[in-house]
Amino acid sequence: MTNPELRSDVHSIEPIPDADRDSTGPQQMWIWAGANIAPVNWALGALGIILKLGLWETIAVIVIGNLFGCAIFAAFTVMGHKTGVNQMVLSRSAFGRRGAYLPSLLMFLMTLGWIGVNTYFPVKISMAILGQFGIPDTLVATFIVITLVMVIQVVIGIYGFYAIRTFEKYTVPATVAIMVLMSVLAWSQPGVVNWNLASSLPPGAHLAMLTLLMSAIGVGWGISWVTWASDYSRFVPRSVSSTSVFWYSYIGMFVPSVWLAILGATIASVTLDTDPAKMVSAVFGGVASLLVLLMVLHGPIATNILNVYSAALAALSMGIRLSRTALALIVGIAGYLVTIYFIFAPSFAKAFDNWMISLLLWMSPWAGVVMADFFIKRKSQVNVAELYASPETSAYGDINWGGIIAFLAGLVAGWSVQDGLVPALQGPISGLLGGADLSWLFGIVVSGGVYLAFGGRAVAAPSLAATGAVGK
């Protein structure tokens, strides 16, 4: 009997049975494309302009950085496809049965922030568009929009994976069409883009800002999604090749992220502002603004349904004994409060860049440890049953101190070369590099290298038929 496309997701963090793994490569692409057709990417592109880079070099940073960042992200989707296991439970093979609670907690807290970020931008833009039709930007109207968006995204997140993939499958093509219209309007109208905008920074500061933005809005954007990756690819059948999963996920992440960031950079080249409301009012009006409003409202829902779903999985991966539904409701309430905080924040653009850099500080070494463990140490062979065994009996151990030490080593290494805008996060070696920020690279390489040197022992994966552990 064929499973219906849209049905309630009864799964938690257990391995997904073969009978329920019916997602396709294109559906994975729609999921990641939908998650990234979001106004936050406009601001990511605009950051380069606001921080005084030229337009063309900002575009280069966006493209080159995402080529690498999206590849790292797509590699993580392969893990879920091969095992049928969500990302935070997979961390147990590197950090131990309860040692993985640490990254699970960090991921849970981080996701609450993302929900606020992703809701902030569409609320600001929606109020600007509604203002064109005589609806004033009041606190009451703002709270109504926030509430409606939050309720929709929490309901879909609670319903689960099958609702998420169906929502993205049928809404993303329409939003892509609106993106095309937006791009044509922005790039064809005179005076909207300053194609000749050049950097005003001196040489030393110029190099530092290039690497800073490469970390924050280039490589960093793809890395910022790795803790979610396997939560959705675990639903793809074994019969689909891992190569196919990699490339569909890569394209779904790369194309909208780069496209919208470039659109944000080009508009900001004249407005010189990351305020999404000003971006919209500068270019879009009339009927076009209504279409943009649809895309804007779609953005947080398409992104935050993943955040709500994955945050609940992260909490369950820590051993919290609540239902996925209850946890999703808690996540929604917390995300609502974070959104309100961002609405009243005095300088969102600077706070957002600082936050992105601080995220990479821990996500890069975590990614280095997990990739070294899965692809090199274990050669993509994981004993799935042992991931769920008790801490006292699991072959992966209770706390794998090799993984923890490698993570901390990568954390220190990344911090030492970090040159973010937060003084406390600026490392000593970055100054010797002329202010260049290579924190993501040092974090991944050092943590992975230390882990391979002495972290974790290889645990044999029994036969596929017996456990569901997957090779190729």
CSV table of C-alpha atoms in Angstrom, one decimal:
chain,number,residue,atom,x,y,z
A,1,MET,CA,0.0,0.0,0.0
A,2,THR,CA,1.4,3.4,-0.9
A,3,ASN,CA,1.8,5.9,1.9
A,4,PRO,CA,-0.1,9.2,1.4
A,5,GLU,CA,2.0,12.2,0.6
A,6,LEU,CA,0.6,14.3,3.5
A,7,ARG,CA,0.2,12.4,6.8
A,8,SER,CA,1.0,12.9,10.5
A,9,ASP,CA,4.6,12.3,11.4
A,10,VAL,CA,4.6,9.9,14.4
A,11,HIS,CA,8.4,9.6,14.5
A,12,SER,CA,10.6,10.9,17.2
A,13,ILE,CA,14.4,10.3,17.3
A,14,GLU,CA,14.3,6.6,16.5
A,15,PRO,CA,15.7,5.4,13.2
A,16,ILE,CA,13.2,5.9,10.4
A,17,PRO,CA,11.8,2.5,9.2
A,18,ASP,CA,12.3,1.7,5.5
A,19,ALA,CA,8.6,1.7,4.9
A,20,ASP,CA,8.4,5.4,5.9
A,21,ARG,CA,11.4,6.6,4.0
A,22,ASP,CA,9.7,7.8,0.9
A,23,SER,CA,11.2,11.3,0.3
A,24,THR,CA,12.8,12.0,-3.0
A,25,GLY,CA,15.9,14.0,-4.0
A,26,PRO,CA,13.8,16.8,-5.5
A,27,GLN,CA,11.7,17.0,-2.3
A,28,GLN,CA,15.0,17.5,-0.3
A,29,MET,CA,15.9,20.3,-2.7
A,30,TRP,CA,12.5,22.0,-2.2
A,31,ILE,CA,12.9,21.7,1.6
A,32,TRP,CA,16.3,23.4,1.7
A,33,ALA,CA,15.3,25.9,-1.0
A,34,GLY,CA,12.2,26.9,0.9
A,35,ALA,CA,14.2,27.3,4.1
A,36,ASN,CA,16.5,29.8,2.4
A,37,ILE,CA,14.0,31.8,0.3
A,38,ALA,CA,13.8,34.1,3.3
A,39,PRO,CA,14.3,37.8,3.8
A,40,VAL,CA,17.1,37.2,6.2
A,41,ASN,CA,19.3,36.5,3.2
A,42,TRP,CA,18.6,40.0,1.9
A,43,ALA,CA,20.2,41.3,5.0
A,44,LEU,CA,23.1,38.9,4.8
A,45,GLY,CA,24.0,40.3,1.4
A,46,ALA,CA,23.5,43.9,2.5
A,47,LEU,CA,25.9,43.4,5.4
A,48,GLY,CA,28.9,43.6,3.0
A,49,ILE,CA,27.8,46.9,1.8
A,50,ILE,CA,27.0,48.3,5.2
A,51,LEU,CA,30.4,47.2,6.4
A,52,LYS,CA,32.0,49.2,3.5
A,53,LEU,CA,32.9,46.6,1.0
A,54,GLY,CA,32.3,47.2,-2.7
A,55,LEU,CA,29.4,45.7,-4.5
A,56,TRP,CA,31.2,43.3,-6.8
A,57,GLU,CA,33.5,42.0,-4.0
A,58,THR,CA,30.5,41.5,-1.8
A,59,ILE,CA,29.0,39.4,-4.5
A,60,ALA,CA,32.2,37.4,-4.8
A,61,VAL,CA,32.3,36.8,-1.1
A,62,ILE,CA,28.7,35.5,-1.2
A,63,VAL,CA,29.3,33.2,-4.2
A,64,ILE,CA,32.7,31.8,-3.2
A,65,GLY,CA,31.9,31.4,0.5
A,66,ASN,CA,28.7,29.5,-0.3
A,67,LEU,CA,30.4,27.2,-2.7
A,68,PHE,CA,32.3,25.8,0.3
A,69,GLY,CA,29.8,26.3,3.0
A,70,CYS,CA,27.0,24.6,1.1
A,71,ALA,CA,29.3,21.6,0.3
A,72,ILE,CA,30.0,21.1,4.1
A,73,PHE,CA,26.2,21.3,4.7
A,74,ALA,CA,25.4,18.8,2.0
A,75,ALA,CA,28.0,16.3,3.4
A,76,PHE,CA,25.9,16.2,6.6
A,77,THR,CA,22.7,15.3,4.7
A,78,VAL,CA,24.6,12.2,3.5
A,79,MET,CA,24.9,11.1,7.1
A,80,GLY,CA,21.2,11.0,7.7
A,81,HIS,CA,20.5,9.3,4.4
A,82,LYS,CA,23.0,6.5,5.2
A,83,THR,CA,21.7,5.8,8.7
A,84,GLY,CA,18.1,7.0,8.9
A,85,VAL,CA,19.1,8.8,12.1
A,86,ASN,CA,18.7,12.5,13.1
A,87,GLN,CA,21.7,14.7,13.4
A,88,MET,CA,22.0,15.1,17.1
A,89,VAL,CA,21.7,11.4,17.8
A,90,LEU,CA,24.4,10.8,15.2
A,91,SER,CA,26.6,13.0,17.3
A,92,ARG,CA,26.7,10.3,19.9
A,93,SER,CA,29.1,8.2,17.8
A,94,ALA,CA,31.7,11.0,18.2
A,95,PHE,CA,30.9,12.5,21.6
A,96,GLY,CA,29.4,9.5,23.5
A,97,ARG,CA,25.9,8.6,24.5
A,98,ARG,CA,25.5,11.5,26.9
A,99,GLY,CA,28.5,13.5,25.8
A,100,ALA,CA,26.4,14.5,22.8
A,101,TYR,CA,24.0,16.2,25.1
A,102,LEU,CA,26.3,19.3,25.0
A,103,PRO,CA,26.0,20.0,21.2
A,104,SER,CA,22.3,19.1,21.4
A,105,LEU,CA,21.7,21.8,24.1
A,106,LEU,CA,23.7,24.3,22.1
A,107,MET,CA,21.7,23.5,19.0
A,108,PHE,CA,18.4,23.8,20.8
A,109,LEU,CA,19.2,27.2,22.2
A,110,MET,CA,20.6,28.4,18.9
A,111,THR,CA,17.4,27.4,17.1
A,112,LEU,CA,15.3,29.6,19.4
A,113,GLY,CA,17.4,32.5,18.2
A,114,TRP,CA,17.0,31.6,14.6
A,115,ILE,CA,13.2,31.5,15.0
A,116,GLY,CA,13.3,35.1,16.3
A,117,VAL,CA,15.7,36.2,13.5
A,118,ASN,CA,13.6,34.6,10.7
A,119,THR,CA,10.4,36.1,12.0
A,120,TYR,CA,11.9,39.6,12.6
A,121,PHE,CA,12.6,40.3,9.0
A,122,PRO,CA,9.2,39.4,7.5
A,123,VAL,CA,7.4,41.3,10.2
A,124,LYS,CA,9.3,44.4,9.4
A,125,ILE,CA,8.8,44.0,5.7
A,126,SER,CA,5.1,43.1,6.0
A,127,MET,CA,4.4,46.3,8.0
A,128,ALA,CA,6.2,48.4,5.4
A,129,ILE,CA,4.1,46.8,2.6
A,130,LEU,CA,0.9,47.1,4.6
A,131,GLY,CA,1.7,50.8,5.2
A,132,GLN,CA,1.5,51.4,1.4
A,133,PHE,CA,-2.2,50.4,1.7
A,134,GLY,CA,-3.0,52.6,4.7
A,135,ILE,CA,-2.4,50.1,7.5
A,136,PRO,CA,-0.3,51.9,10.1
A,137,ASP,CA,2.8,50.3,11.6
A,138,THR,CA,1.6,50.0,15.2
A,139,LEU,CA,2.5,47.6,18.0
A,140,VAL,CA,-0.9,46.0,17.8
A,141,ALA,CA,-0.6,45.4,14.0
A,142,THR,CA,2.9,44.1,14.5
A,143,PHE,CA,1.9,41.7,17.2
A,144,ILE,CA,-1.0,40.4,15.1
A,145,VAL,CA,1.4,39.6,12.2
A,146,ILE,CA,3.9,37.9,14.6
A,147,THR,CA,1.2,35.8,16.2
A,148,LEU,CA,-0.4,34.6,12.9
A,149,VAL,CA,3.0,33.7,11.5
A,150,MET,CA,4.1,31.9,14.6
A,151,VAL,CA,0.9,29.9,15.0
A,152,ILE,CA,1.1,28.6,11.4
A,153,GLN,CA,4.7,27.6,11.6
A,154,VAL,CA,4.3,25.9,14.9
A,155,VAL,CA,1.3,23.9,13.7
A,156,ILE,CA,3.2,22.7,10.6
A,157,GLY,CA,6.3,21.9,12.7
A,158,ILE,CA,4.2,19.8,15.1
A,159,TYR,CA,2.6,18.0,12.2
A,160,GLY,CA,6.1,16.9,11.2
A,161,PHE,CA,8.2,15.9,8.3
A,162,TYR,CA,5.5,14.9,5.8
A,163,ALA,CA,3.7,18.2,6.2
A,164,ILE,CA,7.0,20.1,5.9
A,165,ARG,CA,8.1,18.5,2.7
A,166,THR,CA,4.6,18.9,1.2
A,167,PHE,CA,4.4,22.6,2.2
A,168,GLU,CA,7.8,23.3,0.6
A,169,LYS,CA,7.1,21.2,-2.5
A,170,TYR,CA,4.0,23.2,-3.5
A,171,THR,CA,5.0,26.7,-2.3
A,172,VAL,CA,8.6,27.0,-3.3
A,173,PRO,CA,8.0,27.1,-7.1
A,174,ALA,CA,5.6,30.1,-6.7
A,175,THR,CA,8.0,32.0,-4.5
A,176,VAL,CA,10.8,31.3,-7.0
A,177,ALA,CA,8.6,33.0,-9.6
A,178,ILE,CA,8.2,36.0,-7.3
A,179,MET,CA,12.0,36.1,-6.8
A,180,VAL,CA,12.5,36.3,-10.5
A,181,LEU,CA,10.0,39.3,-10.7
A,182,MET,CA,11.8,41.0,-7.7
A,183,SER,CA,15.2,40.6,-9.4
A,184,VAL,CA,14.0,42.0,-12.7
A,185,LEU,CA,12.3,45.0,-11.0
A,186,ALA,CA,15.4,45.7,-8.9
A,187,TRP,CA,18.0,45.2,-11.6
A,188,SER,CA,16.2,46.9,-14.5
A,189,GLN,CA,15.1,50.1,-12.9
A,190,PRO,CA,17.5,53.1,-13.1
A,191,GLY,CA,18.9,54.3,-9.8
A,192,VAL,CA,18.1,51.2,-7.8
A,193,VAL,CA,21.6,49.6,-8.0
A,194,ASN,CA,25.0,51.3,-7.8
A,195,TRP,CA,27.0,48.8,-9.8
A,196,ASN,CA,30.2,50.8,-9.4
A,197,LEU,CA,30.1,51.0,-5.6
A,198,ALA,CA,33.7,50.5,-4.4
A,199,SER,CA,35.1,49.8,-0.9
A,200,SER,CA,36.2,52.8,1.2
A,201,LEU,CA,38.3,50.7,3.6
A,202,PRO,CA,42.1,51.0,3.8
A,203,PRO,CA,44.1,47.9,2.7
A,204,GLY,CA,44.5,46.2,6.1
A,205,ALA,CA,40.9,46.8,7.2
A,206,HIS,CA,39.8,45.8,3.7
A,207,LEU,CA,41.3,42.3,3.9
A,208,ALA,CA,40.0,41.8,7.4
A,209,MET,CA,36.5,42.7,6.4
A,210,LEU,CA,36.7,40.4,3.3
A,211,THR,CA,37.6,37.4,5.5
A,212,LEU,CA,35.1,38.4,8.2
A,213,LEU,CA,32.2,38.5,5.8
A,214,MET,CA,33.5,35.3,4.1
A,215,SER,CA,33.0,33.6,7.5
A,216,ALA,CA,29.8,35.3,8.4
A,217,ILE,CA,27.7,35.4,5.2
A,218,GLY,CA,29.7,33.0,2.9
A,219,VAL,CA,31.0,29.8,4.4
A,220,GLY,CA,29.2,30.5,7.6
A,221,TRP,CA,25.7,30.4,6.2
A,222,GLY,CA,26.1,26.8,5.0
A,223,ILE,CA,27.8,25.7,8.2
A,224,SER,CA,25.0,27.3,10.2
A,225,TRP,CA,22.6,24.6,8.8
A,226,VAL,CA,24.6,21.5,9.5
A,227,THR,CA,23.0,20.6,12.8
A,228,TRP,CA,19.6,20.3,11.0
A,229,ALA,CA,20.9,18.4,7.9
A,230,SER,CA,20.2,14.7,8.8
A,231,ASP,CA,16.8,15.4,10.4
A,232,TYR,CA,15.3,15.5,6.9
A,233,SER,CA,17.6,13.3,4.7
A,234,ARG,CA,16.9,10.4,7.0
A,235,PHE,CA,13.5,10.1,5.2
A,236,VAL,CA,15.1,9.4,1.8
A,237,PRO,CA,15.1,5.7,0.8
A,238,ARG,CA,18.3,3.7,0.8
A,239,SER,CA,17.7,3.0,-2.9
A,240,VAL,CA,18.5,6.7,-3.7
A,241,SER,CA,22.2,7.3,-4.1
A,242,SER,CA,24.0,9.4,-1.5
A,243,THR,CA,25.5,11.4,-4.3
A,244,SER,CA,22.0,12.4,-5.4
A,245,VAL,CA,21.1,13.4,-1.9
A,246,PHE,CA,24.2,15.5,-1.7
A,247,TRP,CA,23.7,17.4,-4.9
A,248,TYR,CA,19.9,18.0,-4.5
A,249,SER,CA,20.6,19.3,-1.0
A,250,TYR,CA,23.5,21.4,-2.2
A,251,ILE,CA,21.5,23.1,-5.0
A,252,GLY,CA,18.5,23.7,-2.7
A,253,MET,CA,20.8,25.5,-0.2
A,254,PHE,CA,23.1,27.3,-2.7
A,255,VAL,CA,20.8,28.8,-5.3
A,256,PRO,CA,18.3,30.7,-3.1
A,257,SER,CA,20.9,31.7,-0.5
A,258,VAL,CA,23.2,33.3,-3.1
A,259,TRP,CA,20.4,34.7,-5.2
A,260,LEU,CA,18.7,36.6,-2.4
A,261,ALA,CA,22.0,37.7,-0.8
A,262,ILE,CA,23.1,39.2,-4.1
A,263,LEU,CA,19.6,40.9,-4.4
A,264,GLY,CA,20.1,42.3,-1.0
A,265,ALA,CA,23.6,43.6,-1.7
A,266,THR,CA,22.5,45.3,-5.0
A,267,ILE,CA,19.6,47.1,-3.4
A,268,ALA,CA,21.7,48.1,-0.4
A,269,SER,CA,24.3,49.6,-2.7
A,270,VAL,CA,22.0,52.6,-3.0
A,271,THR,CA,19.9,52.5,0.2
A,272,LEU,CA,23.0,51.8,2.3
A,273,ASP,CA,20.8,50.1,4.9
A,274,THR,CA,20.0,46.5,6.0
A,275,ASP,CA,16.5,47.5,7.0
A,276,PRO,CA,14.4,45.2,4.9
A,277,ALA,CA,11.5,47.6,5.1
A,278,LYS,CA,13.6,50.3,3.4
A,279,MET,CA,14.7,47.8,0.8
A,280,VAL,CA,11.1,47.1,-0.2
A,281,SER,CA,9.9,50.6,-0.2
A,282,ALA,CA,12.9,51.6,-2.4
A,283,VAL,CA,12.0,49.2,-5.2
A,284,PHE,CA,8.6,47.5,-4.9
A,285,GLY,CA,5.2,49.1,-4.9
A,286,GLY,CA,1.6,48.5,-6.0
A,287,VAL,CA,0.7,45.0,-7.1
A,288,ALA,CA,4.4,44.0,-7.0
A,289,SER,CA,4.4,44.8,-3.2
A,290,LEU,CA,1.5,42.3,-2.6
A,291,LEU,CA,3.5,39.6,-4.4
A,292,VAL,CA,6.5,40.4,-2.3
A,293,LEU,CA,4.3,40.3,0.8
A,294,LEU,CA,3.3,36.7,-0.1
A,295,MET,CA,7.0,35.7,-0.5
A,296,VAL,CA,7.9,37.5,2.7
A,297,LEU,CA,5.2,35.8,4.8
A,298,HIS,CA,6.2,32.4,3.2
A,299,GLY,CA,9.8,32.9,4.2
A,300,PRO,CA,9.6,32.6,8.0
A,301,ILE,CA,7.1,29.8,7.8
A,302,ALA,CA,9.2,27.8,5.3
A,303,THR,CA,12.3,28.3,7.5
A,304,ASN,CA,10.9,28.1,11.0
A,305,ILE,CA,8.9,24.9,10.4
A,306,LEU,CA,12.3,23.3,10.2
A,307,ASN,CA,13.5,25.1,13.3
A,308,VAL,CA,10.5,24.0,15.3
A,309,TYR,CA,10.8,20.4,14.2
A,310,SER,CA,14.5,20.1,14.6
A,311,ALA,CA,14.6,22.0,18.0
A,312,ALA,CA,12.2,19.4,19.3
A,313,LEU,CA,14.4,16.6,18.0
A,314,ALA,CA,17.5,18.2,19.7
A,315,ALA,CA,15.7,18.3,23.0
A,316,LEU,CA,14.6,14.7,22.7
A,317,SER,CA,18.2,13.8,21.8
A,318,MET,CA,19.2,15.2,25.2
A,319,GLY,CA,17.0,12.6,26.9
A,320,ILE,CA,14.2,15.1,27.8
A,321,ARG,CA,11.1,13.0,28.5
A,322,LEU,CA,8.4,15.1,26.8
A,323,SER,CA,6.5,14.4,23.6
A,324,ARG,CA,7.7,16.0,20.4
A,325,THR,CA,4.4,18.0,20.3
A,326,ALA,CA,4.9,19.4,23.8
A,327,LEU,CA,8.5,20.4,23.0
A,328,ALA,CA,7.5,22.0,19.7
A,329,LEU,CA,5.0,24.1,21.6
A,330,ILE,CA,7.7,25.2,24.1
A,331,VAL,CA,10.0,26.1,21.2
A,332,GLY,CA,7.2,28.2,19.6
A,333,ILE,CA,6.6,30.2,22.7
A,334,ALA,CA,10.3,30.8,23.3
A,335,GLY,CA,10.8,31.8,19.7
A,336,TYR,CA,7.9,34.2,20.0
A,337,LEU,CA,9.6,35.9,22.9
A,338,VAL,CA,12.9,36.1,21.0
A,339,THR,CA,11.1,37.7,18.1
A,340,ILE,CA,9.7,40.4,20.3
A,341,TYR,CA,13.2,41.0,21.7
A,342,PHE,CA,14.6,41.5,18.2
A,343,ILE,CA,11.7,43.8,17.2
A,344,PHE,CA,12.8,46.2,20.0
A,345,ALA,CA,16.6,45.8,19.5
A,346,PRO,CA,18.2,49.1,18.7
A,347,SER,CA,20.8,47.9,16.2
A,348,PHE,CA,19.8,44.6,14.6
A,349,ALA,CA,22.3,44.5,11.7
A,350,LYS,CA,25.4,44.7,14.0
A,351,ALA,CA,23.8,42.3,16.5
A,352,PHE,CA,23.0,39.8,13.8
A,353,ASP,CA,26.6,39.8,12.3
A,354,ASN,CA,28.0,39.4,15.8
A,355,TRP,CA,25.6,36.5,16.5
A,356,MET,CA,26.5,34.8,13.2
A,357,ILE,CA,30.2,34.9,14.0
A,358,SER,CA,29.6,33.6,17.5
A,359,LEU,CA,27.5,30.7,16.1
A,360,LEU,CA,30.4,29.6,13.9
A,361,LEU,CA,32.7,29.6,16.9
A,362,TRP,CA,31.1,26.4,18.2
A,363,MET,CA,29.5,25.0,15.1
A,364,SER,CA,32.8,24.8,13.1
A,365,PRO,CA,34.6,22.6,15.7
A,366,TRP,CA,31.5,20.5,16.2
A,367,ALA,CA,31.3,20.0,12.4
A,368,GLY,CA,35.0,19.1,12.3
A,369,VAL,CA,34.6,16.4,15.0
A,370,VAL,CA,31.5,14.9,13.4
A,371,MET,CA,32.8,14.8,9.9
A,372,ALA,CA,36.1,13.3,11.0
A,373,ASP,CA,34.2,10.6,13.0
A,374,PHE,CA,31.7,9.7,10.3
A,375,PHE,CA,33.6,9.9,7.1
A,376,ILE,CA,37.2,9.1,8.2
A,377,LYS,CA,37.2,7.2,11.5
A,378,ARG,CA,34.1,5.1,10.7
A,379,LYS,CA,34.2,5.3,6.9
A,380,SER,CA,30.4,6.1,6.9
A,381,GLN,CA,29.6,2.9,8.8
A,382,VAL,CA,27.7,3.5,12.1
A,383,ASN,CA,26.3,1.0,14.4
A,384,VAL,CA,22.8,2.5,14.7
A,385,ALA,CA,21.6,0.2,17.6
A,386,GLU,CA,24.5,1.4,19.8
A,387,LEU,CA,23.5,5.0,19.3
A,388,TYR,CA,20.3,4.2,21.3
A,389,ALA,CA,21.8,1.8,23.8
A,390,SER,CA,22.0,2.9,27.5
A,391,PRO,CA,25.0,5.1,28.4
A,392,GLU,CA,26.3,2.3,30.6
A,393,THR,CA,26.3,-0.3,27.8
A,394,SER,CA,26.7,1.6,24.5
A,395,ALA,CA,29.7,0.8,22.5
A,396,TYR,CA,30.2,4.5,21.9
A,397,GLY,CA,30.6,5.0,25.6
A,398,ASP,CA,28.9,7.4,28.0
A,399,ILE,CA,31.1,10.5,27.4
A,400,ASN,CA,33.8,10.3,24.8
A,401,TRP,CA,36.4,12.6,26.2
A,402,GLY,CA,38.4,12.4,23.0
A,403,GLY,CA,35.5,14.0,21.2
A,404,ILE,CA,34.9,16.6,23.9
A,405,ILE,CA,38.6,17.6,24.0
A,406,ALA,CA,38.8,17.8,20.2
A,407,PHE,CA,35.8,20.1,20.2
A,408,LEU,CA,37.3,22.3,22.9
A,409,ALA,CA,40.6,22.4,21.0
A,410,GLY,CA,38.8,23.5,17.9
A,411,LEU,CA,36.9,26.1,19.9
A,412,VAL,CA,40.1,27.6,21.2
A,413,ALA,CA,41.8,27.4,17.7
A,414,GLY,CA,38.8,29.1,16.1
A,415,TRP,CA,38.6,31.8,18.7
A,416,SER,CA,42.4,32.5,18.4
A,417,VAL,CA,42.0,33.6,14.8
A,418,GLN,CA,38.6,35.2,15.1
A,419,ASP,CA,38.2,38.9,14.3
A,420,GLY,CA,34.5,39.5,14.8
A,421,LEU,CA,32.9,42.7,15.9
A,422,VAL,CA,32.5,41.4,19.5
A,423,PRO,CA,35.6,42.4,21.5
A,424,ALA,CA,35.4,39.3,23.8
A,425,LEU,CA,35.5,37.0,20.8
A,426,GLN,CA,38.5,38.6,19.1
A,427,GLY,CA,41.5,36.2,19.3
A,428,PRO,CA,45.2,37.1,19.6
A,429,ILE,CA,46.4,35.5,16.4
A,430,SER,CA,43.9,37.3,14.2
A,431,GLY,CA,45.8,40.5,14.8
A,432,LEU,CA,49.0,38.9,13.5
A,433,LEU,CA,47.1,37.9,10.4
A,434,GLY,CA,46.2,41.5,9.7
A,435,GLY,CA,42.7,41.1,11.1
A,436,ALA,CA,41.8,38.2,8.8
A,437,ASP,CA,39.1,35.9,10.2
A,438,LEU,CA,39.7,32.3,9.5
A,439,SER,CA,37.9,31.0,12.5
A,440,TRP,CA,35.6,28.5,10.6
A,441,LEU,CA,38.6,26.9,8.9
A,442,PHE,CA,40.8,26.6,12.0
A,443,GLY,CA,37.8,25.3,14.0
A,444,ILE,CA,37.0,22.5,11.6
A,445,VAL,CA,40.6,21.5,10.8
A,446,VAL,CA,42.0,21.5,14.4
A,447,SER,CA,39.0,19.8,15.9
A,448,GLY,CA,38.9,17.1,13.2
A,449,GLY,CA,42.7,16.6,13.4
A,450,VAL,CA,42.7,16.3,17.2
A,451,TYR,CA,39.8,13.9,17.1
A,452,LEU,CA,41.5,11.6,14.6
A,453,ALA,CA,44.7,11.8,16.7
A,454,PHE,CA,43.1,10.3,19.9
A,455,GLY,CA,39.4,10.9,19.9
A,456,GLY,CA,36.9,8.0,19.9
A,457,ARG,CA,37.3,4.4,19.0
A,458,ALA,CA,36.0,2.7,15.9
A,459,VAL,CA,32.9,0.7,16.7
A,460,ALA,CA,32.2,-2.1,14.2
A,461,ALA,CA,28.9,-1.8,12.4
A,462,PRO,CA,27.1,-5.2,12.2
A,463,SER,CA,25.4,-6.4,9.0
A,464,LEU,CA,22.8,-4.1,7.4
A,465,ALA,CA,20.1,-6.7,7.7
A,466,ALA,CA,20.6,-7.0,11.4
A,467,THR,CA,20.7,-3.3,12.5
A,468,GLY,CA,19.9,-0.9,9.7
A,469,ALA,CA,23.4,0.5,9.7
A,470,VAL,CA,24.1,1.7,6.3
A,471,GLY,CA,27.2,1.9,4.1
A,472,LYS,CA,26.7,3.1,0.6
